mmCIF file of N, CA, C and O in Angstrom:
data_model
loop_
_atom_site.group_PDB
_atom_site.id
_atom_site.type_symbol
_atom_site.label_atom_id
_atom_site.label_comp_id
_atom_site.label_asym_id
_atom_site.label_seq_id
_atom_site.Cartn_x
_atom_site.Cartn_y
_atom_site.Cartn_z
ATOM 1 N N MET A 1 202.662 -28.656 -8.849
ATOM 2 C CA MET A 1 202.599 -27.336 -8.237
ATOM 3 C C MET A 1 202.538 -27.489 -6.721
ATOM 4 O O MET A 1 201.700 -28.216 -6.196
ATOM 5 N N ASP A 2 203.418 -26.836 -6.015
ATOM 6 C CA ASP A 2 203.428 -26.877 -4.558
ATOM 7 C C ASP A 2 202.347 -25.961 -4.009
ATOM 8 O O ASP A 2 202.117 -24.870 -4.529
ATOM 9 N N GLN A 3 201.682 -26.427 -2.958
ATOM 10 C CA GLN A 3 200.667 -25.611 -2.312
ATOM 11 C C GLN A 3 201.286 -24.850 -1.161
ATOM 12 O O GLN A 3 202.050 -25.409 -0.382
ATOM 13 N N ASN A 4 200.954 -23.596 -1.064
ATOM 14 C CA ASN A 4 201.389 -22.787 0.055
ATOM 15 C C ASN A 4 200.210 -22.718 1.025
ATOM 16 O O ASN A 4 199.245 -22.000 0.801
ATOM 17 N N PHE A 5 200.278 -23.523 2.090
ATOM 18 C CA PHE A 5 199.144 -23.637 2.995
ATOM 19 C C PHE A 5 198.857 -22.343 3.742
ATOM 20 O O PHE A 5 197.712 -22.073 4.095
ATOM 21 N N ALA A 6 199.856 -21.510 3.984
ATOM 22 C CA ALA A 6 199.620 -20.218 4.632
ATOM 23 C C ALA A 6 198.769 -19.323 3.734
ATOM 24 O O ALA A 6 197.848 -18.644 4.213
ATOM 25 N N GLU A 7 199.030 -19.342 2.430
ATOM 26 C CA GLU A 7 198.232 -18.544 1.499
ATOM 27 C C GLU A 7 196.806 -19.076 1.402
ATOM 28 O O GLU A 7 195.855 -18.299 1.348
ATOM 29 N N ILE A 8 196.665 -20.406 1.386
ATOM 30 C CA ILE A 8 195.335 -21.000 1.323
ATOM 31 C C ILE A 8 194.543 -20.645 2.574
ATOM 32 O O ILE A 8 193.378 -20.243 2.499
ATOM 33 N N GLU A 9 195.163 -20.759 3.733
ATOM 34 C CA GLU A 9 194.462 -20.437 4.977
ATOM 35 C C GLU A 9 194.060 -18.973 5.017
ATOM 36 O O GLU A 9 192.959 -18.640 5.459
ATOM 37 N N GLN A 10 194.934 -18.087 4.551
ATOM 38 C CA GLN A 10 194.593 -16.661 4.536
ATOM 39 C C GLN A 10 193.412 -16.402 3.612
ATOM 40 O O GLN A 10 192.511 -15.649 3.951
ATOM 41 N N ARG A 11 193.402 -17.047 2.438
ATOM 42 C CA ARG A 11 192.292 -16.875 1.505
ATOM 43 C C ARG A 11 190.986 -17.372 2.127
ATOM 44 O O ARG A 11 189.961 -16.710 2.048
ATOM 45 N N VAL A 12 191.043 -18.540 2.772
ATOM 46 C CA VAL A 12 189.845 -19.103 3.392
ATOM 47 C C VAL A 12 189.373 -18.212 4.538
ATOM 48 O O VAL A 12 188.175 -18.042 4.740
ATOM 49 N N ARG A 13 190.292 -17.626 5.242
ATOM 50 C CA ARG A 13 189.941 -16.756 6.355
ATOM 51 C C ARG A 13 189.383 -15.418 5.865
ATOM 52 O O ARG A 13 188.391 -14.926 6.383
ATOM 53 N N ASP A 14 190.025 -14.838 4.864
ATOM 54 C CA ASP A 14 189.690 -13.474 4.449
ATOM 55 C C ASP A 14 188.656 -13.374 3.340
ATOM 56 O O ASP A 14 187.805 -12.495 3.371
ATOM 57 N N ASN A 15 188.734 -14.230 2.349
ATOM 58 C CA ASN A 15 187.834 -14.113 1.203
ATOM 59 C C ASN A 15 187.638 -15.477 0.534
ATOM 60 O O ASN A 15 188.080 -15.692 -0.588
ATOM 61 N N PRO A 16 186.959 -16.398 1.231
ATOM 62 C CA PRO A 16 186.832 -17.747 0.692
ATOM 63 C C PRO A 16 185.818 -17.824 -0.440
ATOM 64 O O PRO A 16 184.821 -17.094 -0.453
ATOM 65 N N SER A 17 186.079 -18.709 -1.369
ATOM 66 C CA SER A 17 185.093 -18.998 -2.410
ATOM 67 C C SER A 17 184.039 -19.921 -1.801
ATOM 68 O O SER A 17 184.231 -20.492 -0.718
ATOM 69 N N ASP A 18 182.933 -20.091 -2.498
ATOM 70 C CA ASP A 18 181.910 -21.023 -2.035
ATOM 71 C C ASP A 18 182.505 -22.426 -1.909
ATOM 72 O O ASP A 18 182.211 -23.155 -0.976
ATOM 73 N N ARG A 19 183.354 -22.785 -2.863
ATOM 74 C CA ARG A 19 183.988 -24.111 -2.848
ATOM 75 C C ARG A 19 184.890 -24.277 -1.624
ATOM 76 O O ARG A 19 184.929 -25.340 -1.013
ATOM 77 N N ASP A 20 185.611 -23.209 -1.253
ATOM 78 C CA ASP A 20 186.453 -23.264 -0.049
ATOM 79 C C ASP A 20 185.603 -23.555 1.187
ATOM 80 O O ASP A 20 185.978 -24.371 2.028
ATOM 81 N N CYS A 21 184.469 -22.880 1.295
ATOM 82 C CA CYS A 21 183.590 -23.053 2.455
ATOM 83 C C CYS A 21 183.023 -24.462 2.484
ATOM 84 O O CYS A 21 182.968 -25.095 3.546
ATOM 85 N N PHE A 22 182.598 -24.965 1.319
ATOM 86 C CA PHE A 22 182.063 -26.318 1.216
ATOM 87 C C PHE A 22 183.110 -27.332 1.652
ATOM 88 O O PHE A 22 182.838 -28.227 2.462
ATOM 89 N N ARG A 23 184.315 -27.177 1.134
ATOM 90 C CA ARG A 23 185.397 -28.114 1.474
ATOM 91 C C ARG A 23 185.729 -28.095 2.955
ATOM 92 O O ARG A 23 186.020 -29.122 3.550
ATOM 93 N N MET A 24 185.714 -26.911 3.564
ATOM 94 C CA MET A 24 186.042 -26.819 4.979
ATOM 95 C C MET A 24 184.996 -27.562 5.807
ATOM 96 O O MET A 24 185.334 -28.295 6.734
ATOM 97 N N GLY A 25 183.721 -27.395 5.465
ATOM 98 C CA GLY A 25 182.675 -28.125 6.177
ATOM 99 C C GLY A 25 182.824 -29.623 6.007
ATOM 100 O O GLY A 25 182.689 -30.395 6.958
ATOM 101 N N HIS A 26 183.120 -30.038 4.788
ATOM 102 C CA HIS A 26 183.317 -31.449 4.471
ATOM 103 C C HIS A 26 184.486 -32.012 5.286
ATOM 104 O O HIS A 26 184.388 -33.087 5.891
ATOM 105 N N THR A 27 185.565 -31.282 5.315
ATOM 106 C CA THR A 27 186.768 -31.707 6.040
ATOM 107 C C THR A 27 186.509 -31.780 7.539
ATOM 108 O O THR A 27 186.930 -32.734 8.201
ATOM 109 N N HIS A 28 185.815 -30.776 8.089
ATOM 110 C CA HIS A 28 185.551 -30.767 9.524
ATOM 111 C C HIS A 28 184.758 -31.998 9.955
ATOM 112 O O HIS A 28 185.031 -32.586 10.997
ATOM 113 N N PHE A 29 183.783 -32.407 9.129
ATOM 114 C CA PHE A 29 183.031 -33.610 9.475
ATOM 115 C C PHE A 29 183.942 -34.827 9.513
ATOM 116 O O PHE A 29 183.900 -35.630 10.448
ATOM 117 N N HIS A 30 184.786 -34.977 8.500
ATOM 118 C CA HIS A 30 185.659 -36.156 8.435
ATOM 119 C C HIS A 30 186.723 -36.161 9.521
ATOM 120 O O HIS A 30 187.206 -37.227 9.900
ATOM 121 N N TYR A 31 187.076 -34.996 10.048
ATOM 122 C CA TYR A 31 188.003 -34.948 11.179
ATOM 123 C C TYR A 31 187.289 -35.278 12.488
ATOM 124 O O TYR A 31 187.926 -35.421 13.522
ATOM 125 N N GLY A 32 185.949 -35.343 12.442
ATOM 126 C CA GLY A 32 185.182 -35.611 13.646
ATOM 127 C C GLY A 32 184.917 -34.370 14.472
ATOM 128 O O GLY A 32 184.576 -34.455 15.655
ATOM 129 N N TRP A 33 185.075 -33.210 13.855
ATOM 130 C CA TRP A 33 184.864 -31.940 14.561
ATOM 131 C C TRP A 33 183.411 -31.514 14.449
ATOM 132 O O TRP A 33 182.713 -31.865 13.499
ATOM 133 N N SER A 34 182.961 -30.715 15.401
ATOM 134 C CA SER A 34 181.616 -30.155 15.327
ATOM 135 C C SER A 34 181.610 -29.010 14.314
ATOM 136 O O SER A 34 182.666 -28.521 13.898
ATOM 137 N N ARG A 35 180.433 -28.603 13.920
ATOM 138 C CA ARG A 35 180.310 -27.488 12.965
ATOM 139 C C ARG A 35 180.918 -26.227 13.578
ATOM 140 O O ARG A 35 180.607 -25.878 14.713
ATOM 141 N N SER A 36 181.746 -25.563 12.813
ATOM 142 C CA SER A 36 182.352 -24.326 13.321
ATOM 143 C C SER A 36 182.806 -23.427 12.176
ATOM 144 O O SER A 36 184.001 -23.192 12.003
ATOM 145 N N PRO A 37 181.847 -22.906 11.390
ATOM 146 C CA PRO A 37 182.248 -21.959 10.347
ATOM 147 C C PRO A 37 182.775 -20.675 10.986
ATOM 148 O O PRO A 37 182.454 -20.375 12.135
ATOM 149 N N TRP A 38 183.572 -19.960 10.243
ATOM 150 C CA TRP A 38 184.132 -18.712 10.756
ATOM 151 C C TRP A 38 183.000 -17.724 11.030
ATOM 152 O O TRP A 38 182.072 -17.586 10.234
ATOM 153 N N GLY A 39 183.067 -17.044 12.136
ATOM 154 C CA GLY A 39 182.011 -16.126 12.554
ATOM 155 C C GLY A 39 181.810 -14.935 11.641
ATOM 156 O O GLY A 39 180.707 -14.393 11.546
ATOM 157 N N HIS A 40 182.847 -14.498 10.946
ATOM 158 C CA HIS A 40 182.740 -13.304 10.103
ATOM 159 C C HIS A 40 182.298 -13.619 8.674
ATOM 160 O O HIS A 40 182.151 -12.716 7.861
ATOM 161 N N TRP A 41 182.077 -14.894 8.361
ATOM 162 C CA TRP A 41 181.613 -15.250 7.024
ATOM 163 C C TRP A 41 180.197 -14.757 6.797
ATOM 164 O O TRP A 41 179.414 -14.613 7.731
ATOM 165 N N THR A 42 179.849 -14.567 5.544
ATOM 166 C CA THR A 42 178.492 -14.170 5.184
ATOM 167 C C THR A 42 177.551 -15.361 5.383
ATOM 168 O O THR A 42 177.991 -16.501 5.538
ATOM 169 N N ASP A 43 176.258 -15.086 5.355
ATOM 170 C CA ASP A 43 175.279 -16.165 5.491
ATOM 171 C C ASP A 43 175.431 -17.187 4.367
ATOM 172 O O ASP A 43 175.285 -18.394 4.592
ATOM 173 N N GLU A 44 175.742 -16.731 3.157
ATOM 174 C CA GLU A 44 175.921 -17.641 2.027
ATOM 175 C C GLU A 44 177.144 -18.538 2.239
ATOM 176 O O GLU A 44 177.105 -19.736 1.955
ATOM 177 N N GLN A 45 178.227 -17.966 2.744
ATOM 178 C CA GLN A 45 179.424 -18.755 3.002
ATOM 179 C C GLN A 45 179.160 -19.801 4.090
ATOM 180 O O GLN A 45 179.584 -20.943 3.982
ATOM 181 N N LYS A 46 178.421 -19.404 5.123
ATOM 182 C CA LYS A 46 178.067 -20.352 6.182
ATOM 183 C C LYS A 46 177.158 -21.448 5.638
ATOM 184 O O LYS A 46 177.269 -22.611 6.038
ATOM 185 N N ALA A 47 176.257 -21.096 4.723
ATOM 186 C CA ALA A 47 175.373 -22.091 4.109
ATOM 187 C C ALA A 47 176.185 -23.096 3.293
ATOM 188 O O ALA A 47 175.886 -24.294 3.305
ATOM 189 N N GLN A 48 177.201 -22.621 2.590
ATOM 190 C CA GLN A 48 178.067 -23.526 1.825
ATOM 191 C C GLN A 48 178.846 -24.452 2.759
ATOM 192 O O GLN A 48 179.024 -25.630 2.472
ATOM 193 N N TYR A 49 179.315 -23.903 3.865
ATOM 194 C CA TYR A 49 180.002 -24.724 4.874
ATOM 195 C C TYR A 49 179.061 -25.827 5.370
ATOM 196 O O TYR A 49 179.441 -27.000 5.431
ATOM 197 N N ASP A 50 177.832 -25.442 5.729
ATOM 198 C CA ASP A 50 176.847 -26.412 6.209
ATOM 199 C C ASP A 50 176.537 -27.468 5.147
ATOM 200 O O ASP A 50 176.382 -28.651 5.467
ATOM 201 N N ALA A 51 176.456 -27.043 3.891
ATOM 202 C CA ALA A 51 176.192 -27.991 2.801
ATOM 203 C C ALA A 51 177.326 -29.009 2.695
ATOM 204 O O ALA A 51 177.080 -30.200 2.487
ATOM 205 N N GLY A 52 178.555 -28.570 2.848
ATOM 206 C CA GLY A 52 179.693 -29.482 2.814
ATOM 207 C C GLY A 52 179.688 -30.439 3.991
ATOM 208 O O GLY A 52 179.944 -31.632 3.845
ATOM 209 N N TYR A 53 179.359 -29.922 5.158
ATOM 210 C CA TYR A 53 179.293 -30.762 6.356
ATOM 211 C C TYR A 53 178.206 -31.817 6.183
ATOM 212 O O TYR A 53 178.426 -32.999 6.449
ATOM 213 N N ASP A 54 177.030 -31.385 5.713
ATOM 214 C CA ASP A 54 175.911 -32.312 5.510
ATOM 215 C C ASP A 54 176.202 -33.335 4.420
ATOM 216 O O ASP A 54 175.811 -34.501 4.535
ATOM 217 N N ALA A 55 176.895 -32.916 3.369
ATOM 218 C CA ALA A 55 177.249 -33.847 2.291
ATOM 219 C C ALA A 55 178.168 -34.950 2.812
ATOM 220 O O ALA A 55 177.995 -36.121 2.502
ATOM 221 N N ALA A 56 179.123 -34.565 3.633
ATOM 222 C CA ALA A 56 180.036 -35.556 4.212
ATOM 223 C C ALA A 56 179.277 -36.482 5.157
ATOM 224 O O ALA A 56 179.496 -37.688 5.167
ATOM 225 N N LYS A 57 178.379 -35.905 5.913
ATOM 226 C CA LYS A 57 177.572 -36.692 6.848
ATOM 227 C C LYS A 57 176.704 -37.693 6.098
ATOM 228 O O LYS A 57 176.481 -38.806 6.570
ATOM 229 N N GLY A 58 176.238 -37.310 4.910
ATOM 230 C CA GLY A 58 175.419 -38.181 4.097
ATOM 231 C C GLY A 58 176.222 -39.161 3.249
ATOM 232 O O GLY A 58 175.670 -39.905 2.455
ATOM 233 N N GLY A 59 177.541 -39.120 3.386
ATOM 234 C CA GLY A 59 178.388 -40.066 2.673
ATOM 235 C C GLY A 59 178.785 -39.633 1.270
ATOM 236 O O GLY A 59 179.229 -40.425 0.470
ATOM 237 N N LYS A 60 178.652 -38.358 0.976
ATOM 238 C CA LYS A 60 179.002 -37.865 -0.360
ATOM 239 C C LYS A 60 180.355 -37.195 -0.360
ATOM 240 O O LYS A 60 180.843 -36.719 0.563
#
């Protein structure tokens, strides 16, 4: 199945799942980027992003 990255980015921007937020945090750490969850996300979505970032930082 081919992935449509424009659709994925729109979903992550507009209505991300908890897993999307976790993955983005995880990915940002591995790219060497600082924490930067989307400003319009809910507190729960930001918490999932932070959990992903911390998991990557901890080697998970």
